[in-house]
Structure formats: structure tokens, C-alpha cells
Short mmCIF file of C-alpha atoms in Angstrom, two decimals:
data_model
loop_
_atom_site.label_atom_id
_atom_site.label_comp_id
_atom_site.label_asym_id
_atom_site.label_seq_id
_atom_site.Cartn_x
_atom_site.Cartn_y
_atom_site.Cartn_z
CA UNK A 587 11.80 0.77 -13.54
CA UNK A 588 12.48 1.95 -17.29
CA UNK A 589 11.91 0.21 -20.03
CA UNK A 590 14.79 -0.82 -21.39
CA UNK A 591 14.44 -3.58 -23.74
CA UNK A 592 15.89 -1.69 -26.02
CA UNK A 593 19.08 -0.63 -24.40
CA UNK A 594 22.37 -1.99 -24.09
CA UNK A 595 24.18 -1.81 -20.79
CA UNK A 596 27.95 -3.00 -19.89
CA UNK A 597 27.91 -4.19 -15.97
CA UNK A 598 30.49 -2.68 -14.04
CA UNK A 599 30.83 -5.72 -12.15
CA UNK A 600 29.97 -9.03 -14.20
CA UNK A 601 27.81 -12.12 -13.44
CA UNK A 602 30.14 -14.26 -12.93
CA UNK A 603 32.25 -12.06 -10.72
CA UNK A 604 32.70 -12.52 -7.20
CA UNK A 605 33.05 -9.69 -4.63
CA UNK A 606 33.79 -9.95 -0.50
CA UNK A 607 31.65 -10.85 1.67
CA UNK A 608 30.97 -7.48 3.19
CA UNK A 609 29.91 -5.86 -0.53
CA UNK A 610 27.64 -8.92 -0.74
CA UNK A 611 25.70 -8.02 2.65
CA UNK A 612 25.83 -4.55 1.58
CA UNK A 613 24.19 -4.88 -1.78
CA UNK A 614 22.64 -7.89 -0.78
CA UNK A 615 20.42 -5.86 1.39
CA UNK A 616 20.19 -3.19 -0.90
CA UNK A 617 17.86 -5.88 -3.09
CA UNK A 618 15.77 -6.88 -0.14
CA UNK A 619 14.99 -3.06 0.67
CA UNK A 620 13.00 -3.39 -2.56
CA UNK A 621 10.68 -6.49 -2.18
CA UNK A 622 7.92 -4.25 -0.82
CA UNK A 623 5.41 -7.34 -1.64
CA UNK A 624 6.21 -9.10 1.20
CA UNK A 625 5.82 -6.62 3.92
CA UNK A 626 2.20 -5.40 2.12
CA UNK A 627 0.66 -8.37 0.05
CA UNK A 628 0.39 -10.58 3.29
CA UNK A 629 -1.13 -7.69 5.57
CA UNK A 630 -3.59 -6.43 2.59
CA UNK A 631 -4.62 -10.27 2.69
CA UNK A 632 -4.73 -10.29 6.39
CA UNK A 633 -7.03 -7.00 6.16
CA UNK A 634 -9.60 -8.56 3.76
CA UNK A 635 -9.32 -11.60 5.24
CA UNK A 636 -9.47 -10.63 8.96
CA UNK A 637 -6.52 -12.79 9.93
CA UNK A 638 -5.42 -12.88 13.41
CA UNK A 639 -2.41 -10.38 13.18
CA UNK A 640 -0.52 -14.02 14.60
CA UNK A 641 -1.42 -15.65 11.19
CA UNK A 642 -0.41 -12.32 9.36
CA UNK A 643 2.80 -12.48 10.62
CA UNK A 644 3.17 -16.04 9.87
CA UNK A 645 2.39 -15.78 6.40
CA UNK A 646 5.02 -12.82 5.93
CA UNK A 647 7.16 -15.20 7.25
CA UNK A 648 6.91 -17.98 5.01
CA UNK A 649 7.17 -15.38 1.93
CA UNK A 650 10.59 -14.26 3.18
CA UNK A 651 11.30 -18.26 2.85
CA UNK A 652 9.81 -18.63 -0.24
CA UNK A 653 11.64 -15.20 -1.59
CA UNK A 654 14.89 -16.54 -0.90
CA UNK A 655 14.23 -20.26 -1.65
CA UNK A 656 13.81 -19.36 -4.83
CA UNK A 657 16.40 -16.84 -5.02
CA UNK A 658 19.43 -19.04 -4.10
CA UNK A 659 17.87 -21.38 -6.52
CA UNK A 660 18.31 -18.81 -9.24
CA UNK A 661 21.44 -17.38 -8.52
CA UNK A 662 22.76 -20.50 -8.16
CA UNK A 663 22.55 -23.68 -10.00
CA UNK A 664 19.57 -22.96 -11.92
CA UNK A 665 19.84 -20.26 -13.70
CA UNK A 666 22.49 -18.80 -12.89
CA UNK A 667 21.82 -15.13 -13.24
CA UNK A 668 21.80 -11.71 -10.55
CA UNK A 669 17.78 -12.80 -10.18
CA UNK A 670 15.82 -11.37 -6.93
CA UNK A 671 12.50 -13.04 -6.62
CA UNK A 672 9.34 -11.75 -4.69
CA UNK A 673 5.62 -11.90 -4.17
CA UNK A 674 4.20 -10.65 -7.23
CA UNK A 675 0.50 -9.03 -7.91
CA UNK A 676 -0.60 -11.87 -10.00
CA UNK A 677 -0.15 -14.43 -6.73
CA UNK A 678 -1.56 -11.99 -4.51
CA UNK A 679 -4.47 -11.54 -6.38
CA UNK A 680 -4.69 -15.06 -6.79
CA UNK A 681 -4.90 -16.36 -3.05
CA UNK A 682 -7.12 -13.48 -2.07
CA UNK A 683 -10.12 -14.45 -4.35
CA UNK A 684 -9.22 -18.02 -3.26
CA UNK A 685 -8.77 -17.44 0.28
CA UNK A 686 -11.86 -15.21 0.23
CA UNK A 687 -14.17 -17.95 -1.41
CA UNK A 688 -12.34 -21.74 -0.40
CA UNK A 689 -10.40 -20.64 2.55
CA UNK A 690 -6.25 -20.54 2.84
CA UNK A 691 -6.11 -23.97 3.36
CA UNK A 692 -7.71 -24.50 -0.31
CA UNK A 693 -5.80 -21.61 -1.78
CA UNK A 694 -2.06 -22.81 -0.86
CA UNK A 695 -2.99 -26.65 -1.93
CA UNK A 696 -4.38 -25.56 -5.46
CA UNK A 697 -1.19 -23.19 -5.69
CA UNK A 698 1.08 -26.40 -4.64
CA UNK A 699 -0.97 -28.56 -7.63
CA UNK A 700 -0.40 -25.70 -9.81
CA UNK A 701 3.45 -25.59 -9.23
CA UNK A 702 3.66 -29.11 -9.66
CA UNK A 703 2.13 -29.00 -13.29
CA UNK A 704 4.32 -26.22 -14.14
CA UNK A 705 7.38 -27.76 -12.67
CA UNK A 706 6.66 -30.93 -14.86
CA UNK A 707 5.89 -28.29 -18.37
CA UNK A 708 9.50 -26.69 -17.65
CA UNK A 709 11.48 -29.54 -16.61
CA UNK A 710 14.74 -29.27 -17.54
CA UNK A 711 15.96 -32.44 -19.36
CA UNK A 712 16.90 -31.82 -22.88
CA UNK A 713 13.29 -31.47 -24.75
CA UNK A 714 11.12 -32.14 -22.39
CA UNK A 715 10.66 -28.59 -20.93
CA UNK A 716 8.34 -27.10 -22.74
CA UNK A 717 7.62 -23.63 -21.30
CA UNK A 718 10.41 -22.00 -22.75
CA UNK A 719 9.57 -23.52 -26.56
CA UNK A 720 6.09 -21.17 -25.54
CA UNK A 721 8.04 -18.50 -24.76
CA UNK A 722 6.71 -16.36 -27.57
CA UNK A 723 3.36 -16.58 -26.50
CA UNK A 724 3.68 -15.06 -23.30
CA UNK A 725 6.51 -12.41 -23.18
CA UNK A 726 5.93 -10.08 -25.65
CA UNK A 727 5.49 -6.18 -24.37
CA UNK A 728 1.98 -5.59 -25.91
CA UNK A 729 1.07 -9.22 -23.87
CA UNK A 730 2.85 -8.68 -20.50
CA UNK A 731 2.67 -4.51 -20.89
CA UNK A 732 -0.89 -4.75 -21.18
CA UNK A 733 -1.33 -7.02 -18.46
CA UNK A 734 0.25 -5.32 -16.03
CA UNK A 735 -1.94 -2.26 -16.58
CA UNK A 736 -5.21 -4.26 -16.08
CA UNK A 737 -3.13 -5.86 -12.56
CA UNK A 738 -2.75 -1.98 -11.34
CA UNK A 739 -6.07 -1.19 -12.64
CA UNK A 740 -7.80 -3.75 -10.45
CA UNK A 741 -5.67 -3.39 -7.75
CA UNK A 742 -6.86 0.28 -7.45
CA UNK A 743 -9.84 -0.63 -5.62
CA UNK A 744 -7.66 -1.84 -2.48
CA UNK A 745 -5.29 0.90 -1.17
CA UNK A 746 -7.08 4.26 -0.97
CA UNK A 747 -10.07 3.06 0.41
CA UNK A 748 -8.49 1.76 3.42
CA UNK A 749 -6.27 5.08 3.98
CA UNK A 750 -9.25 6.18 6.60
CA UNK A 751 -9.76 3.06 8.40
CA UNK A 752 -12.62 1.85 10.79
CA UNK A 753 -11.89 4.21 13.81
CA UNK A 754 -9.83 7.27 13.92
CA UNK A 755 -9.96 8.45 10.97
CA UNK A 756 -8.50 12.05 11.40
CA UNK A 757 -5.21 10.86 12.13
CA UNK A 758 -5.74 7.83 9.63
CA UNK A 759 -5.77 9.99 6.73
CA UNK A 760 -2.88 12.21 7.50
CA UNK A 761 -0.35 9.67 8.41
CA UNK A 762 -1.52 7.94 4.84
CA UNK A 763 -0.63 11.15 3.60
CA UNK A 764 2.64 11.64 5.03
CA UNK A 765 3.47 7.87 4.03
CA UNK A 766 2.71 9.09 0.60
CA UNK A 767 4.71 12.18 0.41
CA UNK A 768 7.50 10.62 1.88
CA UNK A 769 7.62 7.61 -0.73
CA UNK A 770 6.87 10.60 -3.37
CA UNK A 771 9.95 12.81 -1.99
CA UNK A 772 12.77 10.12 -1.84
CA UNK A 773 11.58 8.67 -5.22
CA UNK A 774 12.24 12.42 -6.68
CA UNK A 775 14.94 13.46 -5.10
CA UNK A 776 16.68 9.88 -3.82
CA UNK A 777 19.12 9.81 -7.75
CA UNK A 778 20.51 6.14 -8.10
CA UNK A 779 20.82 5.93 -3.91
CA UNK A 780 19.55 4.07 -1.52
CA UNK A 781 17.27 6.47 -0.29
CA UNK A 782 15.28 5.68 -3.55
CA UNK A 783 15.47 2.04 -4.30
CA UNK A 784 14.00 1.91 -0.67
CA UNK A 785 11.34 4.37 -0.67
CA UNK A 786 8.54 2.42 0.02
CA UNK A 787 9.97 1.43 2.94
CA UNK A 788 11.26 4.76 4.17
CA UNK A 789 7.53 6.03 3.76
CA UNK A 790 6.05 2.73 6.52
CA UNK A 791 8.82 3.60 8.82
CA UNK A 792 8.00 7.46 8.50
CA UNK A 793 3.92 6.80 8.54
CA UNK A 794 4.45 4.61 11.06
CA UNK A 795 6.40 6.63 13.54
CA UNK A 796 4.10 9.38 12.99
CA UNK A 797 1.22 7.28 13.76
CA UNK A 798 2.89 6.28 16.79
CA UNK A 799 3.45 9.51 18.10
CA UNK A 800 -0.04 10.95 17.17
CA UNK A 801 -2.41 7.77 16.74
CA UNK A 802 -2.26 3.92 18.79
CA UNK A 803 0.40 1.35 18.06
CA UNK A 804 0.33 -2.17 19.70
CA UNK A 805 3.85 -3.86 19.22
CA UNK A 806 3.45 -6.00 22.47
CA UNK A 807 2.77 -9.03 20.30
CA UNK A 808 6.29 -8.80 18.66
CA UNK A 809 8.07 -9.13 22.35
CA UNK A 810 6.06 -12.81 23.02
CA UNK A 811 7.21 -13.78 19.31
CA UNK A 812 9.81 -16.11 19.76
CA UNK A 813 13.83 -15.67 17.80
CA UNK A 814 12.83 -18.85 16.07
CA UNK A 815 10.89 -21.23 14.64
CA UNK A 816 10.80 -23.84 11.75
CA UNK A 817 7.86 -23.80 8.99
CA UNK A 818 4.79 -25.96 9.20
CA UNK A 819 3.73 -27.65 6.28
CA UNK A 820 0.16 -26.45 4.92
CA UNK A 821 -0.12 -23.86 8.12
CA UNK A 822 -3.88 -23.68 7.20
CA UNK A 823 -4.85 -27.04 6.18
CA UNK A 824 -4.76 -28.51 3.03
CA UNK A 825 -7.50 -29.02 0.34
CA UNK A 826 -7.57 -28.93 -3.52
CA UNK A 827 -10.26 -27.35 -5.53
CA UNK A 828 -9.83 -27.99 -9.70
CA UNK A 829 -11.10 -24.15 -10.42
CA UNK A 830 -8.74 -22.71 -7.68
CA UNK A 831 -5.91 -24.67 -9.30
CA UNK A 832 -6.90 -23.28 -12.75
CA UNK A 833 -7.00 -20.11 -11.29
CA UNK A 834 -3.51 -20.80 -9.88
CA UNK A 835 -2.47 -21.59 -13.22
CA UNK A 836 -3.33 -18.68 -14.96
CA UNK A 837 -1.11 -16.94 -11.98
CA UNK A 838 1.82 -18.69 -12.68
CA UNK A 839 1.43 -18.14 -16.48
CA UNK A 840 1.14 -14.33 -15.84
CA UNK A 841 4.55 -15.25 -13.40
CA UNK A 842 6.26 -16.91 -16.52
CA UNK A 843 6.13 -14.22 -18.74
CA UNK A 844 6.96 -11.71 -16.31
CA UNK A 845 10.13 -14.05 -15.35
CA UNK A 846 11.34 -14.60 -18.65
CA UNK A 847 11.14 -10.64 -19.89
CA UNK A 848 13.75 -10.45 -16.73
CA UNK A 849 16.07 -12.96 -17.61
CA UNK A 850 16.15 -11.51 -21.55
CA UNK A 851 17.09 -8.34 -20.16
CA UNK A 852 19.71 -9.57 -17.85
CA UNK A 853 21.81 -12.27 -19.81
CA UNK A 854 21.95 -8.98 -22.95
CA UNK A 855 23.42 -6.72 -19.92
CA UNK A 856 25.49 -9.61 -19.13
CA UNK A 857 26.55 -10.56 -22.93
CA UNK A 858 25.08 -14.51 -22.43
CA UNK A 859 23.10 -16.86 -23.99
CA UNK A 860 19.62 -17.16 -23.22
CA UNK A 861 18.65 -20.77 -24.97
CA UNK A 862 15.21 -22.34 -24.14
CA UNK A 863 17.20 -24.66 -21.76
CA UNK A 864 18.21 -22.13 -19.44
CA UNK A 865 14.89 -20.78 -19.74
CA UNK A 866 13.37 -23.90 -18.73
CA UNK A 867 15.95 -24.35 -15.99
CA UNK A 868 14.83 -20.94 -14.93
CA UNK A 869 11.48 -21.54 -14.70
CA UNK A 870 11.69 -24.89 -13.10
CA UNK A 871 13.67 -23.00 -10.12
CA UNK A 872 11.04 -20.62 -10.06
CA UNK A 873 8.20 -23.13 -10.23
CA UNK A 874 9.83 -25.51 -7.40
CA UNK A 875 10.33 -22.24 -5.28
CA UNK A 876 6.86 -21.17 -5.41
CA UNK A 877 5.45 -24.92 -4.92
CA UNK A 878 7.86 -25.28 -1.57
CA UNK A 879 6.75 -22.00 -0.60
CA UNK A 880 2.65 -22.90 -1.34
CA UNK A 881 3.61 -25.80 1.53
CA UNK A 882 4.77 -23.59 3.64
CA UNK A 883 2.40 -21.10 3.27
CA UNK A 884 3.88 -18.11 1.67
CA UNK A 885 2.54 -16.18 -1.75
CA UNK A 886 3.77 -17.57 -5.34
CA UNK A 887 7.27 -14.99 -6.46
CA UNK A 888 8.77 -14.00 -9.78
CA UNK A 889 11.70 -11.93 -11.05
CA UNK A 890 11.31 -8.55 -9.37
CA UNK A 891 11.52 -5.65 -11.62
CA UNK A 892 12.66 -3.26 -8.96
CA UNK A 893 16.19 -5.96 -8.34
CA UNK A 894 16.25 -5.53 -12.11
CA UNK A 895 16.20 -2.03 -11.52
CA UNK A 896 18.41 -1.94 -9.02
CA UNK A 897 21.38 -3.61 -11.47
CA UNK A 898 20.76 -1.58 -14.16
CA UNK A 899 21.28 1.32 -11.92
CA UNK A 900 24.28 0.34 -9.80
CA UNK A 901 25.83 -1.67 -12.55
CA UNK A 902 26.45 -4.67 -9.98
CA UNK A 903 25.40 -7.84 -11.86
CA UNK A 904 27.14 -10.38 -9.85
CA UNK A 905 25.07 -13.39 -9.03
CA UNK A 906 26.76 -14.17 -5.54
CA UNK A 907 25.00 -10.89 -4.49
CA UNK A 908 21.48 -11.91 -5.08
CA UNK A 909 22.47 -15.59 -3.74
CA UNK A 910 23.31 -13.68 -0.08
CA UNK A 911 20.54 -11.33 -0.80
CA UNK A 912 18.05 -14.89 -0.66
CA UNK A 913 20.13 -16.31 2.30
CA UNK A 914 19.22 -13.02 4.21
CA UNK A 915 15.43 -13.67 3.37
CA UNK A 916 15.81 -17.17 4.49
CA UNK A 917 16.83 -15.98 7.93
CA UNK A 918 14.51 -13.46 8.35
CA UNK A 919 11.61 -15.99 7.31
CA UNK A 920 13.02 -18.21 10.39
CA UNK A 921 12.47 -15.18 13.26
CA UNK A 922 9.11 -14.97 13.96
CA UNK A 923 9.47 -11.30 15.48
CA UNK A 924 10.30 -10.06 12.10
CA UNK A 925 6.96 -11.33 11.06
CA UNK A 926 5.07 -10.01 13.55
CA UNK A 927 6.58 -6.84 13.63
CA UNK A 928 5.58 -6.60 9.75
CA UNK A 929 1.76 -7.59 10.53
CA UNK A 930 1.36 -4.90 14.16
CA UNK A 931 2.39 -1.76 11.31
CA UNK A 932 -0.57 0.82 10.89
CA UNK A 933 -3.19 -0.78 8.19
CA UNK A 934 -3.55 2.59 6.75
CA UNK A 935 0.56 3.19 6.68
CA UNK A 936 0.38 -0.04 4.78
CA UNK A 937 -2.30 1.21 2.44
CA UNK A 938 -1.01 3.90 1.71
CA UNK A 939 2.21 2.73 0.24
CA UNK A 940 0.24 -0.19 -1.46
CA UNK A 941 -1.17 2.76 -3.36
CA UNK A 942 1.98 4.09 -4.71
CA UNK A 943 2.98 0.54 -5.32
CA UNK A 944 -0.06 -0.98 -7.41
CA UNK A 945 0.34 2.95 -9.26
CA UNK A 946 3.79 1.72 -9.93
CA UNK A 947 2.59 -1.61 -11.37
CA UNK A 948 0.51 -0.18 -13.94
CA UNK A 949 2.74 2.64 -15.04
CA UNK A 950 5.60 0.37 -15.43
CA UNK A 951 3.04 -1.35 -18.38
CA UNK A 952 2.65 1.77 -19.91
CA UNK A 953 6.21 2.20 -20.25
CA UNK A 954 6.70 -1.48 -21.89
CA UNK A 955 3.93 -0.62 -24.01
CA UNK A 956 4.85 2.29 -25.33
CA UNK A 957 7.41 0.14 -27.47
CA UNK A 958 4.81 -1.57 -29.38
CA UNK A 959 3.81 -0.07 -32.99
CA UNK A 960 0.22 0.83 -32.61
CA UNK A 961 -1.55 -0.19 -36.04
CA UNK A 962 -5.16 -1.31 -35.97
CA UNK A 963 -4.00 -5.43 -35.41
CA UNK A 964 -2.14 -4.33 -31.95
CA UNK A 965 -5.01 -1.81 -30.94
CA UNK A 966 -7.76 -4.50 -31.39
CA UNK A 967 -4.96 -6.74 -29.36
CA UNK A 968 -5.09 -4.35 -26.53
CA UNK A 969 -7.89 -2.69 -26.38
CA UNK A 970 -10.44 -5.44 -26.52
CA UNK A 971 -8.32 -7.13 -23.62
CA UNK A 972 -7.78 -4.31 -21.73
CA UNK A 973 -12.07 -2.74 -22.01
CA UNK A 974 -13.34 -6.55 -21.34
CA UNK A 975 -10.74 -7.45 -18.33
CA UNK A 976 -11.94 -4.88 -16.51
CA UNK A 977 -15.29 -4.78 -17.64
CA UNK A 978 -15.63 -8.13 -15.25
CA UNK A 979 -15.25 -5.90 -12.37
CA UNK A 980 -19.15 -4.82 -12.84
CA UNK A 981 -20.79 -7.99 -13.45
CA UNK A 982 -23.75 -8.14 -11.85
CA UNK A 983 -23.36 -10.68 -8.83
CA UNK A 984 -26.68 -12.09 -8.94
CA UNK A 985 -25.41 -13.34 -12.77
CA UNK A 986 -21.84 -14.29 -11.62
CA UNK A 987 -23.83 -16.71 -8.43
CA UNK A 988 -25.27 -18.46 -11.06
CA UNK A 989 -22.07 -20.02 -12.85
CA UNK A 990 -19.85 -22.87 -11.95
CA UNK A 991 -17.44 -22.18 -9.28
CA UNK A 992 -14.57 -23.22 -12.29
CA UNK A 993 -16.25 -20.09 -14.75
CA UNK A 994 -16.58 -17.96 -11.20
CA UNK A 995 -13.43 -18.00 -10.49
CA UNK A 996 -11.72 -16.60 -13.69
CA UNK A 997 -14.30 -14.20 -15.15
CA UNK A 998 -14.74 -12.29 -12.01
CA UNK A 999 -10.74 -11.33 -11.97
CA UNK A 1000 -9.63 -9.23 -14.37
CA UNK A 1001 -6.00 -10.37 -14.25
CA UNK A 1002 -7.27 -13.35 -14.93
CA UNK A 1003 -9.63 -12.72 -17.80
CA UNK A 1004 -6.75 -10.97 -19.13
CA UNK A 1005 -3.78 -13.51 -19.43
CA UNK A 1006 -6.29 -15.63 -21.20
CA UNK A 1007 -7.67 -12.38 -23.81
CA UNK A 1008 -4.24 -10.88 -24.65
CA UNK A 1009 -2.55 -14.45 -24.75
CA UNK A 1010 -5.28 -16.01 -27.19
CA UNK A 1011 -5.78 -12.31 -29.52
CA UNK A 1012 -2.10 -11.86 -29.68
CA UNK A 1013 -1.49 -15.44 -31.04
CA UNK A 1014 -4.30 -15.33 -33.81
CA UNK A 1015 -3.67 -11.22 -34.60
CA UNK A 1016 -0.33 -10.77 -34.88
CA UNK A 1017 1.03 -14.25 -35.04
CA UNK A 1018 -1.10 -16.26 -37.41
CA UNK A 1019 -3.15 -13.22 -39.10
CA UNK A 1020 -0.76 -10.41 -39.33
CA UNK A 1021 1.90 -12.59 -41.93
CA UNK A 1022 -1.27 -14.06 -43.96
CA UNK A 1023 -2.14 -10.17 -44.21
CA UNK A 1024 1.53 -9.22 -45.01
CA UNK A 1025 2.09 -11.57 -47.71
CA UNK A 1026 -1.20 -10.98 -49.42
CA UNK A 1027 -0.58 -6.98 -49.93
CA UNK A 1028 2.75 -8.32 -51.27
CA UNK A 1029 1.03 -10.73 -53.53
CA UNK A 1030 -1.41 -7.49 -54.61
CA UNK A 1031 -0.25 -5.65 -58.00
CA UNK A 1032 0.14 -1.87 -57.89
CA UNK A 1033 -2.42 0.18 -59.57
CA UNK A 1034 -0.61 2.57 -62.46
CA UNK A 1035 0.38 5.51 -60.98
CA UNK A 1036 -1.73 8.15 -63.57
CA UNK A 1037 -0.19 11.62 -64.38
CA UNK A 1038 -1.97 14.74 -64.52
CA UNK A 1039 -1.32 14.98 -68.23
CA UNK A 1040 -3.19 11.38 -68.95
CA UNK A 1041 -6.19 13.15 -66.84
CA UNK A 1042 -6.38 15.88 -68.91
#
């Protein structure tokens, strides 16, 4: 998606504006075709993991609840705006550290704390929220822009790695590569359609028919899924660790400023108001959303830029779209053969589109960044945030062994490291240093301008 903070765009259909129920389904579906988190985030967990393909599919499950949860929740009484949600990079980052080092169990009760806490900063009863009074802080493009490069950064270590898998891997690598060029030839020549807004998905079904007709599929697990089932609460246990739950809350921070650059863009398409209190309302939804779906066992969500996208482009901003666009998820997060189905798909199909997609992440932050005026204050901003987050990548382990699970947790995720860096040098550079600079070279007298006559 394009920046376009800086653009002005007049919906063809308005937010308030209803349309019939058909042109919901339609364009209701159009938005889920987009939420390529929740068919790859689970699996790539799975993968790491080494989840039961059973569990896999349960857990893709629950994020298709927890997608459109939170999306009704928006759409409706909340906020009140055409918002998608969906597993985001910071969440998914976030529970596999945790997973990998606690165990699931651990991960989806610190994420539940964490949601709580946030819930109760952004509760929305006249001044008591106070998230959206921090707004400032946490939205601005050099802040979020630069994050999301260090997300895409780290996350570059995941996808092409696993394009050859453990047995195979002739055939491996060339349905990765025909995933790829498929997703790279519908994004190019797909215009405003469709065949675009879906092209992730176009490239799994495409890599994965070709790796059924050259490789080994095994969908027999889908046909003993049953049409239905209810959610469990904490699938894998339930446990609380306090440096998991900081970690947690570092993910929904990342979450809140991501979230909130969404809903500025959206109510200025829409010609609304966007006070703190419907910020705070906003976030609230959001926060209870993710905290129902931690119970349930699905990843933490937040305003999807690709739905964004998907308005801008279409001109459809009607709220009652993305409302059936979250009942849909909801359904789909009750069949467990849509889950399973998900989790049986070719790991190195599913790679290979998380590549394009964690290239999209961090391109979409040079894009927001490319807004920001780059004097010496926002280059010191940036750069020493951006060098040092991933810098953590290459700490030695025997040093990182030695710290306190708490100081483990955060400094050995760069995502992490960086919401805390850009948050903390953008508040003292450019919001408490930059005016104290400002007013001083207003304060200083001019020298004399001296004329080439006086210097003769």
C-alpha cells in the first residue's frame, strides 16, 4: 500500500452508507482475500515450532475468530469505521520467541495479561483512556516507518531459507519459485482488481497445485476434520511469565501505533472526527479482541494496511462491509476443515509467499518514511534505532544465556529493541530537543552581513 498520508480521497461510497447484502459478501470477501497473516503466521509458527499439523490448524482457526471478533467490534459500536483487522508481524514475532522459550501455553496467557493492561490504559470513559492522549508518541512515520523496516528486516531470516525444505528439494525450490512469480505477475499486471488485492493467495493455490501434481500432498487429515466445533479456552494451557508479558506489551504498543496511523487515514477519507475518545474506543475494541482471541488461542491483530488499501483503491468505505467481512471470519474460525486445510499446504509454498510478504512489510516503511525531512535530529532518530535493533540479531549467545530471562527476552528481538529505541530517541530528539534548539537559533543575533567594498 502507498503512502498516502498526505492525500485526500472522496469515497465513492461513504462510511456510514449501507449497501445490499450481496455487495457486502462480495466486497466483504474481497477484504478477507487480503489477510495473508492468518493462513502463513500460524504455519511459519507451526514450522519452527514443530506443531502437530492438528494444532496448526487449530491455531489458524482461532485467528480467523480473533480477526473477525475484533472486526465486528470495530465496524460496529466501537469505532465505527471500514476497519479490517489481522495477525500482524509484531504478534507473530512475539509468540514465536515466547512459544520457542516458555511454551504456547505461557505465550497466549502473557498475551491475555498484556491485553488486559492495555484494555484498562484505553478504556473508554471520558478521561480515563489514556492511550490515545500518547498518541503522539507512537504514530509518527519516522517512529512506525522505521519500525516496520527493522520487522521485515528480521523477518528475512524465515522465508527463503525454508523454500528447499528437509527432503525433496528439487521440486521444493521450483514450486517456491513459481509461488513467487505468480504473486510477482498478478501484483504487476492485476490494476485495482481482484486478481491483485489477492495475490498472495493466488500464488499458494498456484504453488500448491503445482506441488501436487509434481511433488507429495497429504490432505487426508482435512476429510476427518469435523464442519464444526466451538473454541477451547487456553488450547495449550495457561501460565504467565512477567518478561513474556513485557514482551507482549511492547507487541501491542508496536499494534497501537500501527492501528491508530489507520484510523487517521480513514476518518480524513471519510471527512470525520478523529478525537482521542474514539481513539481510545478504538483501541479498547482492538485490545478486548486480541485478549479474547489470546484465550482462545489465536495471534494478537491490528488494522490491516492491505483493507486500507483495498478502500483507497475501490473507493468503498462503508463500515457494514468490513462488519460482514468479520462475520465471514467468524464462521470460517468455527469449521475446523478450513483450518486444517490451511496447515496440510506445502511448507515451502507457504514460505515462499511469506517472502514476498515480510518484503512487503519493510518496503511499505520505506514508503512512510520517505515523508519525513531528513536533517541530522531525524537521522540520529533512525539510524541509531534502526543499526542497534538489528545489531541484536548477532549477539553472541553465550552473553545473551547469561541475562535475566526479563532482559533476554527484549534485547534478543529486534522489533522489540526497536519500539523501545525509536519511541524513547524520537521523544527526547525531536520532541523535547528539537524546539529548545529552534528557539535558541531564534534567540541568536545575525552577524552583519559585510560587503566586498568594507573588505577592501
Amino acid at each position: 500500500m502507498q503512502d498516502t498520508h498526505g492525500e485526500e480521497q472522496v469515497l465513492t461510497v461513504g462510511i456510514e452508507e449501507k449497501l445490499s447484502v450481496g455487495a457486502n459478501m462480495t466486497y466483504g470477501l474481497q477484504h478477507l482475500l487480503a489477510l495473508t497473516g492468518i493462513f502463513l503466521f500460524p504455519v511459519l509458527i507451526g514450522q519452527a515450532l514443530k506443531l502437530d499439523s492438528s494444532v496448526i490448524g487449530y491455531m489458524i482457526q482461532a485467528c480467523f475468530l480473533t480477526t473477525g471478533l475484533v472486526t465486528v467490534l470495530q465496524s460496529g459500536r466501537m469505532l465505527k469505521l471500514p476497519v479490517v483487522q489481522g495477525p500482524t508481524a509484531a504478534f507473530f514475532v512475539a509468540v514465536l520467541s515466547a512459544g520457542a522459550s516458555v511454551g504456547l501455553g505461557t505465550a497466549f496467557g502473557s498475551m491475555a495479561v498484556a491485553g488486559v493492561i492495555f484494555m484498562l490504559l484505553a478504556i473508554p470513559i471520558r478521561r480515563f483512556g489514556l492511550i490515545g492522549y500518547v498518541n503522539k508518541f507512537i504514530s509518527p512515520p519516522i517512529v512506525y516507518g522505521t519500525l516496520l523496516i527493522i520487522i521485515g528486516a528480521q523477518l528475512a531470516s524465515i522465508g527463503l531459507k525454508n523454500w528447499f525444505g528437509s527432503a525433496d528439494i528439487g521440486i521444493n525450490f521450483i514450486a517456491s519459485l513459481v509461488t513467487v512469480l505468480c504473486v510477482l505477475v498478478c501484483m504487476v499486471v492485476g490494476g485495482g482488481t481482484i486478481l491483485r488485492r489477492g495475490a498472495l493467495l493466488w500464488g499458494i493455490l498456484v504453488g500448491t497445485v503445482f506441488y501436487s501434481i509434481f511433488g507429495t500432498t497429504d490432505f487426508s487429515a482435512v476429510s476427518s476434520a469435523s464442519w464444526f466445533s466451538l473454541p477451547s479456552l487456553f488450547p495449550f494451557g495457561f501460565g504467565v511469565s512477567i518478561p513474556i508479558v513485557i514482551l507482549m506489551l511492547l507487541a501491542f504498543l508496536q499494534a497501537s501505533a500501527e492501528a491508530v496511523g489507520m484510523y487517521t487515514l480513514l476518518t480524513k477519507w471519510g471527512k470525520q472526527k478523529l478525537s482521542n475518545d474514539r481513539v481510545n474506543r478504538g483501541l479498547f475494541g482492538e485490545f478486548l479482541g486480541c485478549t479474547l482471541g489470546a484465550i482462545f488461542g489465536g495471534l494478537g491483530t491490528t488494522s490491516y494496511p492491505e483493507n486500507i488499501g483495498i478502500v483507497r483503491v475501490s473507493g468503498i468505505g462503508s463500515r457494514y462491509v468490513t462488519m460482514t467481512a468479520g462475520i465471514l471470519a467468524i464462521v470460517l474460525g468455527l469449521i475446523p476443515k478450513v483450518g486444517m486445510f490451511i496447515a496440510s499446504l506445502p511448507g515451502p509454498v507457504l514460505s515462499a509467499a511469506s517472502t514476498i510478504l515480510f518484503g512487503i512489510i519493510a518496503i511499505s516503511g520505506v514508503q512512510m518514511v520517505s515523508k519525513v525531512v531528513w536533517d541530522e535530529l531525524n537521522l540520529v532518530v533512525a539510524g541509531a534505532s534502526f543499526i542497534i535493533s538489528l545489531g541484536t540479531m548477532y549477539l553472541p549467545a553465550e552473553l545473551t544465556a547469561k541475562l535475566p530471562l526479563a532482559i533476554q527476552s527484549v534485547v534478543t528481538q529486534p522489533m522489540l529493541v526497536g519500539v523501545v529505541l525509536l519511541i524513547g530517541l524520537n521523544t527526547i530528539v525531536n520532541m523535547w530537543l528539537r524546539p529548545s534548539l529552534e528557539r535558541r537559533a531564534q534567540r541568536e543575533p545575525l552577524l552583519p552581513e559585510v560587503t566586498t567594498t568594507e573588505v577592501l
